[in-house]
Amino acid sequence: MEEPAVLPEQQPENQTKAALDAIQQLGQMNVPATNESNIFCMTIVGQIEGHMVLPPQNKTTKYEHIIPTLVATEQNKNIDGILIILNTVGGDVEAGLAIAEMIASLTKPTVTVVVGGGHSIGVPIAVSSTYSIIAESATMTIHPIRLNGLVIGVPQTFEYMEKMQERVVRFVTSHSRITESQFKELMFRTGELNRDVGTPVGGIDAVKYGLMDEVGGIGQALAKLNRLIDDWKSAKEVEGIKQ
């Protein structure tokens, strides 16, 4: 039997249900349709889940959800810019770097806003956008990478960790104004964290170190993103004229 046609008055109800399902399943809104906002808001919250599934009580952001969403926003002609809200404790190193590389490679303007915290592997994600903003009360924890589970005590294991750490350092320093020596000094500082190595950096200090671009919130982020969109469109028009 053929399915009954969806009546026009039922369409808004179906769209609302689809939007609620997306929020419940993925923790974020759908990609904007025609005549909606030209800015897509993406949230990265909780712990970044990688190849291992975390316990159900953990608040997670799954990288297999984020990556196709970024591809969809890059392809969607109705989207001119992406606002990324970040509040994460960190998580899987490779998954976090994958998300950061994806954001950095987008051709459309992006602005990251760190609210609450952008800790550990959240730092590369925070700096991967075109422009980065951090709330004054937010913090970013910079520390050496860790390995969870069984660690084999052979030189190759520690060489792998060192190479992985260099990847993080190289990415952060190439996408922000902080120097490699300053970032490593914060990463290996002792005494800042209880029984650990690393440094918690507040909003104002993050800008002072050159890690983030500005202290602010959503208002400043949207204003900056709209200016970046205008510049991006103007550059595209000039490029079109030259061609």
PDB file of C-alpha atoms in Angstrom, residues 61-237:
ATOM      1  CA  THR A  61      30.529  14.284  21.402  1.00  0.00           C
ATOM      2  CA  LYS A  62      31.044  11.554  18.834  1.00  0.00           C
ATOM      3  CA  TYR A  63      33.506  12.416  16.081  1.00  0.00           C
ATOM      4  CA  GLU A  64      31.619  10.222  13.590  1.00  0.00           C
ATOM      5  CA  HIS A  65      28.708  12.667  13.991  1.00  0.00           C
ATOM      6  CA  ILE A  66      30.790  15.850  13.793  1.00  0.00           C
ATOM      7  CA  ILE A  67      32.791  14.980  10.645  1.00  0.00           C
ATOM      8  CA  PRO A  68      29.835  14.335   8.274  1.00  0.00           C
ATOM      9  CA  THR A  69      28.099  17.425   9.679  1.00  0.00           C
ATOM     10  CA  LEU A  70      31.138  19.534   8.776  1.00  0.00           C
ATOM     11  CA  VAL A  71      31.145  18.046   5.267  1.00  0.00           C
ATOM     12  CA  ALA A  72      27.430  18.856   4.905  1.00  0.00           C
ATOM     13  CA  THR A  73      27.912  22.470   6.035  1.00  0.00           C
ATOM     14  CA  GLU A  74      30.828  22.926   3.619  1.00  0.00           C
ATOM     15  CA  GLN A  75      28.640  21.711   0.735  1.00  0.00           C
ATOM     16  CA  ASN A  76      25.482  23.587   1.722  1.00  0.00           C
ATOM     17  CA  LYS A  77      25.206  26.762  -0.389  1.00  0.00           C
ATOM     18  CA  ASN A  78      22.822  28.333   2.143  1.00  0.00           C
ATOM     19  CA  ILE A  79      25.477  28.343   4.882  1.00  0.00           C
ATOM     20  CA  ASP A  80      28.047  31.131   4.852  1.00  0.00           C
ATOM     21  CA  GLY A  81      29.692  30.609   8.237  1.00  0.00           C
ATOM     22  CA  ILE A  82      29.981  28.215  11.174  1.00  0.00           C
ATOM     23  CA  LEU A  83      29.814  29.095  14.889  1.00  0.00           C
ATOM     24  CA  ILE A  84      31.391  26.426  17.114  1.00  0.00           C
ATOM     25  CA  ILE A  85      30.472  26.366  20.806  1.00  0.00           C
ATOM     26  CA  LEU A  86      33.084  24.460  22.783  1.00  0.00           C
ATOM     27  CA  ASN A  87      32.766  23.155  26.341  1.00  0.00           C
ATOM     28  CA  THR A  88      34.791  19.957  26.624  1.00  0.00           C
ATOM     29  CA  VAL A  89      37.017  18.182  29.115  1.00  0.00           C
ATOM     30  CA  GLY A  90      38.999  16.628  26.271  1.00  0.00           C
ATOM     31  CA  GLY A  91      38.997  13.001  25.195  1.00  0.00           C
ATOM     32  CA  ASP A  92      40.420  10.885  22.379  1.00  0.00           C
ATOM     33  CA  VAL A  93      43.536  12.570  20.965  1.00  0.00           C
ATOM     34  CA  GLU A  94      43.229  11.354  17.378  1.00  0.00           C
ATOM     35  CA  ALA A  95      39.490  12.054  17.243  1.00  0.00           C
ATOM     36  CA  GLY A  96      40.062  15.575  18.581  1.00  0.00           C
ATOM     37  CA  LEU A  97      42.833  16.225  16.061  1.00  0.00           C
ATOM     38  CA  ALA A  98      40.605  14.881  13.266  1.00  0.00           C
ATOM     39  CA  ILE A  99      37.859  17.359  14.197  1.00  0.00           C
ATOM     40  CA  ALA A 100      40.398  20.198  14.487  1.00  0.00           C
ATOM     41  CA  GLU A 101      41.892  19.412  11.057  1.00  0.00           C
ATOM     42  CA  MET A 102      38.418  19.298   9.503  1.00  0.00           C
ATOM     43  CA  ILE A 103      37.487  22.705  10.928  1.00  0.00           C
ATOM     44  CA  ALA A 104      40.826  24.212   9.851  1.00  0.00           C
ATOM     45  CA  SER A 105      40.370  22.936   6.277  1.00  0.00           C
ATOM     46  CA  LEU A 106      36.898  24.460   5.744  1.00  0.00           C
ATOM     47  CA  THR A 107      36.755  27.215   3.128  1.00  0.00           C
ATOM     48  CA  LYS A 108      33.939  29.065   4.923  1.00  0.00           C
ATOM     49  CA  PRO A 109      34.584  31.416   7.867  1.00  0.00           C
ATOM     50  CA  THR A 110      34.491  29.784  11.296  1.00  0.00           C
ATOM     51  CA  VAL A 111      34.492  31.226  14.818  1.00  0.00           C
ATOM     52  CA  THR A 112      35.036  29.188  17.984  1.00  0.00           C
ATOM     53  CA  VAL A 113      33.648  30.245  21.372  1.00  0.00           C
ATOM     54  CA  VAL A 114      35.027  28.489  24.446  1.00  0.00           C
ATOM     55  CA  VAL A 115      32.516  28.593  27.306  1.00  0.00           C
ATOM     56  CA  GLY A 116      33.107  26.718  30.537  1.00  0.00           C
ATOM     57  CA  GLY A 117      36.210  24.879  29.401  1.00  0.00           C
ATOM     58  CA  GLY A 118      38.268  23.825  26.405  1.00  0.00           C
ATOM     59  CA  HIS A 119      40.606  21.367  28.080  1.00  0.00           C
ATOM     60  CA  SER A 120      43.244  18.945  26.826  1.00  0.00           C
ATOM     61  CA  ILE A 121      42.551  17.968  23.176  1.00  0.00           C
ATOM     62  CA  GLY A 122      39.871  20.675  23.178  1.00  0.00           C
ATOM     63  CA  VAL A 123      42.719  23.207  22.831  1.00  0.00           C
ATOM     64  CA  PRO A 124      43.531  22.291  19.180  1.00  0.00           C
ATOM     65  CA  ILE A 125      39.821  22.405  18.342  1.00  0.00           C
ATOM     66  CA  ALA A 126      39.519  25.842  19.965  1.00  0.00           C
ATOM     67  CA  VAL A 127      42.332  27.328  17.853  1.00  0.00           C
ATOM     68  CA  SER A 128      41.407  25.561  14.586  1.00  0.00           C
ATOM     69  CA  SER A 129      38.833  28.141  13.490  1.00  0.00           C
ATOM     70  CA  THR A 130      39.345  31.372  11.563  1.00  0.00           C
ATOM     71  CA  TYR A 131      38.902  33.356  14.796  1.00  0.00           C
ATOM     72  CA  SER A 132      38.766  32.141  18.406  1.00  0.00           C
ATOM     73  CA  ILE A 133      36.964  33.688  21.375  1.00  0.00           C
ATOM     74  CA  ILE A 134      36.980  32.586  25.014  1.00  0.00           C
ATOM     75  CA  ALA A 135      34.669  33.608  27.845  1.00  0.00           C
ATOM     76  CA  GLU A 136      36.429  35.395  30.692  1.00  0.00           C
ATOM     77  CA  SER A 137      35.338  32.708  33.173  1.00  0.00           C
ATOM     78  CA  ALA A 138      36.351  29.808  30.898  1.00  0.00           C
ATOM     79  CA  THR A 139      39.563  27.810  31.337  1.00  0.00           C
ATOM     80  CA  MET A 140      41.815  25.733  29.088  1.00  0.00           C
ATOM     81  CA  THR A 141      43.997  22.998  30.591  1.00  0.00           C
ATOM     82  CA  ILE A 142      47.274  22.409  28.745  1.00  0.00           C
ATOM     83  CA  HIS A 143      49.048  19.188  29.657  1.00  0.00           C
ATOM     84  CA  PRO A 144      51.040  16.324  28.060  1.00  0.00           C
ATOM     85  CA  ILE A 145      49.027  13.593  26.348  1.00  0.00           C
ATOM     86  CA  ARG A 146      48.097  10.418  28.207  1.00  0.00           C
ATOM     87  CA  LEU A 147      47.420   6.845  27.106  1.00  0.00           C
ATOM     88  CA  ASN A 148      44.488   4.967  28.652  1.00  0.00           C
ATOM     89  CA  GLY A 149      44.496   1.215  29.209  1.00  0.00           C
ATOM     90  CA  LEU A 150      47.452  -1.145  28.871  1.00  0.00           C
ATOM     91  CA  VAL A 151      50.781   0.599  28.204  1.00  0.00           C
ATOM     92  CA  ILE A 152      53.683  -1.566  27.044  1.00  0.00           C
ATOM     93  CA  GLY A 153      56.888  -0.278  28.657  1.00  0.00           C
ATOM     94  CA  VAL A 154      59.128  -0.317  25.602  1.00  0.00           C
ATOM     95  CA  PRO A 155      60.952   2.604  23.927  1.00  0.00           C
ATOM     96  CA  GLN A 156      58.620   2.468  20.899  1.00  0.00           C
ATOM     97  CA  THR A 157      55.607   3.271  23.090  1.00  0.00           C
ATOM     98  CA  PHE A 158      57.202   6.426  24.453  1.00  0.00           C
ATOM     99  CA  GLU A 159      58.449   7.434  20.999  1.00  0.00           C
ATOM    100  CA  TYR A 160      54.871   7.136  19.713  1.00  0.00           C
ATOM    101  CA  MET A 161      53.586   9.313  22.567  1.00  0.00           C
ATOM    102  CA  GLU A 162      56.285  11.885  21.875  1.00  0.00           C
ATOM    103  CA  LYS A 163      55.397  12.014  18.159  1.00  0.00           C
ATOM    104  CA  MET A 164      51.696  12.321  18.964  1.00  0.00           C
ATOM    105  CA  GLN A 165      52.474  15.149  21.374  1.00  0.00           C
ATOM    106  CA  GLU A 166      54.527  16.929  18.714  1.00  0.00           C
ATOM    107  CA  ARG A 167      51.524  16.724  16.374  1.00  0.00           C
ATOM    108  CA  VAL A 168      49.409  18.524  18.978  1.00  0.00           C
ATOM    109  CA  VAL A 169      52.091  21.170  19.647  1.00  0.00           C
ATOM    110  CA  ARG A 170      52.662  21.758  15.922  1.00  0.00           C
ATOM    111  CA  PHE A 171      48.949  22.133  15.213  1.00  0.00           C
ATOM    112  CA  VAL A 172      48.287  24.541  18.097  1.00  0.00           C
ATOM    113  CA  THR A 173      51.293  26.768  17.384  1.00  0.00           C
ATOM    114  CA  SER A 174      50.541  26.908  13.637  1.00  0.00           C
ATOM    115  CA  HIS A 175      46.908  27.972  14.231  1.00  0.00           C
ATOM    116  CA  SER A 176      47.478  30.519  17.006  1.00  0.00           C
ATOM    117  CA  ARG A 177      49.969  33.200  18.044  1.00  0.00           C
ATOM    118  CA  ILE A 178      51.515  31.249  20.926  1.00  0.00           C
ATOM    119  CA  THR A 179      55.134  30.191  20.459  1.00  0.00           C
ATOM    120  CA  GLU A 180      56.263  26.577  20.675  1.00  0.00           C
ATOM    121  CA  SER A 181      58.518  27.293  23.658  1.00  0.00           C
ATOM    122  CA  GLN A 182      55.706  29.072  25.545  1.00  0.00           C
ATOM    123  CA  PHE A 183      53.200  26.295  24.819  1.00  0.00           C
ATOM    124  CA  LYS A 184      55.609  23.572  25.948  1.00  0.00           C
ATOM    125  CA  GLU A 185      56.466  25.557  29.081  1.00  0.00           C
ATOM    126  CA  LEU A 186      52.751  25.618  29.978  1.00  0.00           C
ATOM    127  CA  MET A 187      52.392  21.949  29.048  1.00  0.00           C
ATOM    128  CA  PHE A 188      55.200  20.680  31.300  1.00  0.00           C
ATOM    129  CA  ARG A 189      54.901  23.139  34.188  1.00  0.00           C
ATOM    130  CA  THR A 190      54.822  21.507  37.623  1.00  0.00           C
ATOM    131  CA  GLY A 191      52.951  22.719  40.666  1.00  0.00           C
ATOM    132  CA  GLU A 192      49.947  24.173  38.825  1.00  0.00           C
ATOM    133  CA  LEU A 193      47.923  20.939  38.878  1.00  0.00           C
ATOM    134  CA  ASN A 194      47.538  18.751  41.939  1.00  0.00           C
ATOM    135  CA  ARG A 195      49.683  15.582  41.518  1.00  0.00           C
ATOM    136  CA  ASP A 196      49.972  16.257  37.800  1.00  0.00           C
ATOM    137  CA  VAL A 197      51.826  18.227  35.132  1.00  0.00           C
ATOM    138  CA  GLY A 198      50.276  21.054  33.143  1.00  0.00           C
ATOM    139  CA  THR A 199      48.653  24.463  33.440  1.00  0.00           C
ATOM    140  CA  PRO A 200      45.043  25.682  33.675  1.00  0.00           C
ATOM    141  CA  VAL A 201      44.798  28.910  31.659  1.00  0.00           C
ATOM    142  CA  GLY A 202      41.941  31.385  32.198  1.00  0.00           C
ATOM    143  CA  GLY A 203      40.247  33.461  29.500  1.00  0.00           C
ATOM    144  CA  ILE A 204      42.327  36.616  29.879  1.00  0.00           C
ATOM    145  CA  ASP A 205      45.605  34.665  30.122  1.00  0.00           C
ATOM    146  CA  ALA A 206      44.700  32.584  27.046  1.00  0.00           C
ATOM    147  CA  VAL A 207      44.521  35.812  25.019  1.00  0.00           C
ATOM    148  CA  LYS A 208      47.691  37.169  26.664  1.00  0.00           C
ATOM    149  CA  TYR A 209      49.629  34.040  25.681  1.00  0.00           C
ATOM    150  CA  GLY A 210      48.329  34.310  22.119  1.00  0.00           C
ATOM    151  CA  LEU A 211      46.403  31.044  22.371  1.00  0.00           C
ATOM    152  CA  MET A 212      43.006  32.694  21.741  1.00  0.00           C
ATOM    153  CA  ASP A 213      42.201  35.872  19.833  1.00  0.00           C
ATOM    154  CA  GLU A 214      39.706  37.640  22.101  1.00  0.00           C
ATOM    155  CA  VAL A 215      37.814  37.498  25.393  1.00  0.00           C
ATOM    156  CA  GLY A 216      34.078  37.615  24.793  1.00  0.00           C
ATOM    157  CA  GLY A 217      30.878  35.692  24.234  1.00  0.00           C
ATOM    158  CA  ILE A 218      28.197  34.869  21.705  1.00  0.00           C
ATOM    159  CA  GLY A 219      27.480  38.498  20.764  1.00  0.00           C
ATOM    160  CA  GLN A 220      31.099  39.224  19.874  1.00  0.00           C
ATOM    161  CA  ALA A 221      31.376  35.876  18.090  1.00  0.00           C
ATOM    162  CA  LEU A 222      28.358  36.486  15.846  1.00  0.00           C
ATOM    163  CA  ALA A 223      29.487  40.034  15.067  1.00  0.00           C
ATOM    164  CA  LYS A 224      32.967  38.800  14.131  1.00  0.00           C
ATOM    165  CA  LEU A 225      31.577  35.910  12.086  1.00  0.00           C
ATOM    166  CA  ASN A 226      29.311  38.251  10.109  1.00  0.00           C
ATOM    167  CA  ARG A 227      32.293  40.508   9.341  1.00  0.00           C
ATOM    168  CA  LEU A 228      34.321  37.490   8.219  1.00  0.00           C
ATOM    169  CA  ILE A 229      31.421  36.364   6.010  1.00  0.00           C
ATOM    170  CA  ASP A 230      31.253  39.804   4.367  1.00  0.00           C
ATOM    171  CA  ASP A 231      35.015  39.726   3.702  1.00  0.00           C
ATOM    172  CA  TRP A 232      34.759  36.158   2.363  1.00  0.00           C
ATOM    173  CA  LYS A 233      31.948  37.091  -0.025  1.00  0.00           C
ATOM    174  CA  SER A 234      33.827  40.175  -1.216  1.00  0.00           C
ATOM    175  CA  ALA A 235      36.935  38.069  -1.887  1.00  0.00           C
ATOM    176  CA  LYS A 236      34.838  35.550  -3.848  1.00  0.00           C
ATOM    177  CA  GLU A 237      33.346  38.359  -5.949  1.00  0.00           C
TER     178      GLU A 237
END
